[in-house]
Amino acid sequence: MIQQTFSRLLEKPNHKTGKFLSLGYFFVCIFVSLLILSSKLSGVYLSVMEQDRTDKLRMEAALIAGSLSGKQVYENMHVPDLLPDCKYNVYINSGSSFFNVYSSYLVRNSGEPLLQPEPNGLGDAYRDAFTKQELVITSRLENELNYVSALAPIVNTDGTSAGIVEVLQLREEISYTYNGISLSWFFTIFSISVSLTVVFYQVTKLLDTVLGKPNPMLPKIIRYGTNGYQSIAFFSAVACTLPTIVIGEQIKKLTMEAEGQSHSQLALMILLGTTLFVFGFSCLSSLKAFLSRSLTTRMSILVFSCSAIALLLISILVHNIVFYFLILLPLGFSLGMTFYFQREYRIYASRLGYAEFSERKIHQIQYKGFILGASVGAVFAGIIFERFGWNMIAVLCSILLSVVIFQALFFIQHCPPTNTPRLYLPTFLYAITNQHSGSFLWSGIFPLGVQLSFFMIFLPRILQSLSYSLTTVSFYFIVFFFVGMGMLRFISSLLALAPSVHTRILLSSILQISGYLLLALNPTAKMLVAVVSLFGLAVGLHDFRYYPYYISMIQKDKRPFARKIVEAVFGLGVVLGSLLCNSVFFITASENPTQNIRFGLLIFGFVLVIFLFAYPLVRLLTTGFSNSKKGGAPT
Amino acid sequence: MPASNQTNSHSMIRALRTLTLSLLALIIGVMAVLFASNHIRLGFENEYIMGFDNKIREIALASSKMIDGNYLAADPSLAGNKYGHVLSPILLNHGEKTVLGTKHYGIYSYSNGSLLPLYQSRGESLNAGDLAVSQWLTSQGIPYEIKKEGSFTILIPIKSSDGAIVGLYEVTGSYPFLYTRGAALERSVLLTAIVSLFVGLLLFSFHYFLPALLSYSKSQPENRKGVAP
């Protein structure tokens, strides 16, 4: 057995094991390094802050002693109220003891005798302060609490000491920091470690795909397999997340640099800016389709990625709020074209008829890439924007877009544009106002768009208002991914659950509205973890089944428009979601927005209830839940 | 393509891949350390600066109550000298073992739209003389704050009993050590991280090299046995 184990150790790990081994080792190395680094740095900075706080205590003691110098020190003396929030005592000396003649915090009734000397004596520090007339820092216990005290002598006009002033502060207040090793910092370094491991994994995969041999038997579009398009999904998501997460902060920065704005005006500008960006990103699909057909899909991704790079680089040079607003819509549109390219790829590849390349499977893999990319993008956005500002975000986004261009041209060697018929407004309005299929769109597809706005627009803003850094956003994305993709799938396979689409929508609506209401009741970072978990479950229930089901609901002659309708409703969800999310802060615009954010969130929740429960209510009124079939629509 | 050439190119590709991934792992590891150390540093710096500014503000406002405006108006030079020496043990560092942020203060007399310095602990560190009077002078005598990178100044108008502004009290605190110490700390952390990540990479790579080395050394005596005389 020993020989077997030994010989096994001598074997090189196989490719798959080796990959997971290296990823696991990499994650552990990074995480442990960050933990050790955090504790070392915290120690150094904490000692600096402790010194500064004891310096403040010293100055307070000197100030009070200075105000009493030259005056007689006696019981019930009048002490000028220079520092009303300060905790201090005045002592006189009698032999080897010090008597407390005045306290700013201990309550004494009139007529009571002088406060007795401190039970354990006050030590050498107090004698030094009195006899040598030195400013001394020491510590002592009082009522089982550990205090740091600063002592200063009260000097008479003849130069002798009349007494000492003692200023006290709790040791835990001296040693307190909100930046130290806390739960939120643990989450942050966990997110950084996970995100960088994901980056390492994705780059490894990219390298393997580039250096590997494509399968010449397959059509050009799918020759590089799932790795090709998954890599594009990941890197495009990182590139698009970078500017999206920081738009609000950048508008705030530019507005404050320009001239003083009220909080309401600032909230309105952020609302306008983010809505312009998301409108360009998720809407205008007819224009995107037209450009795709005119330029070809590969050329369009090249042209629009280059235009996004150009806009980003110009925004580095022109540091102006008006210019920034002017570029938000075209920037959103250009970045949205990278996702439109992936949509074209998905549709065309799925039509080739290969089982591994069904539309649902491609969409699932792309979705995983999007979420992982968003988590990584959020980490980079938070840290880089904090240190370097918008300029480095623009540079990094440009580099990543260049990688996406390379991947798109290298891996997807042929991708003709799809020929979906143009969706006219009357058709769209008819679709969304239909009692049955229209309510399905409002309850099933529209909230997914709102969720995207929640994560990309609302989450960074609320975390900033709770004084958390933007980097923490990544932790919530990871929780969302883990719950929606990992935990839900595990539970479903364990319990062999296969709910119908109607049940999925009902459950998803309940989960979403519970999340919004929980957040409205308690808008804290800890509650956001629970809320994001609920949203992860809600969105995970979707499982890319809604679109096929919608097709089965509508008339055959309307089915060619189904995809465009669904995409348009999703885009509408993103835009209205952005408006609603930002409106919460607009309603509560004040110096401390979290005070009244509950009210804004409650309105937000009530508005969404109408959409989320539209389809379940219609079903309840028309068919009833008891007749619902298991399995739902054909996939 | 001959089999040996194929094997060679395959080995080269594997070697290139290994080298690239190792370098990438090192770069990403260093990036992680840089990200985290910078994030921590900024957070602590902001907390320190907030605490320091509050300290200067509170002490300045409290100590300004010791200055009698009537006395300042009646005899500015004597008042400046007196308060200058009274405030010295309160504000300045005397004989502390480590001095981090430094503080300086100045007392000025104000009349007919101009300031006259009466006492300055260190003239070049103070800002009141460089400001136009209109910037800090208000009818209510509200303190004026100047925030710069590495320093914080508060200007407190001194009023006489009839409410007229007769002087100005300035306290300036500066903390340039914060940035230099932070940069030095980041550099040392980065160097430590590079060394430890490199060592970690080497340790990990043993798992790949060791089997190859051991199986090579194992096969050597067998090859010698098989060699023809």
Coordinates of C-alpha atoms in Angstrom, one line a residue, chain B residues 25 77 111 131 142:
Chain B
A25 CA 0.1 33.3 -11.9
S77 CA 1.2 92.5 20.7
S111 CA -8.4 95.7 11.6
L131 CA -5.7 84.1 1.8
I142 CA -18.0 81.2 11.1

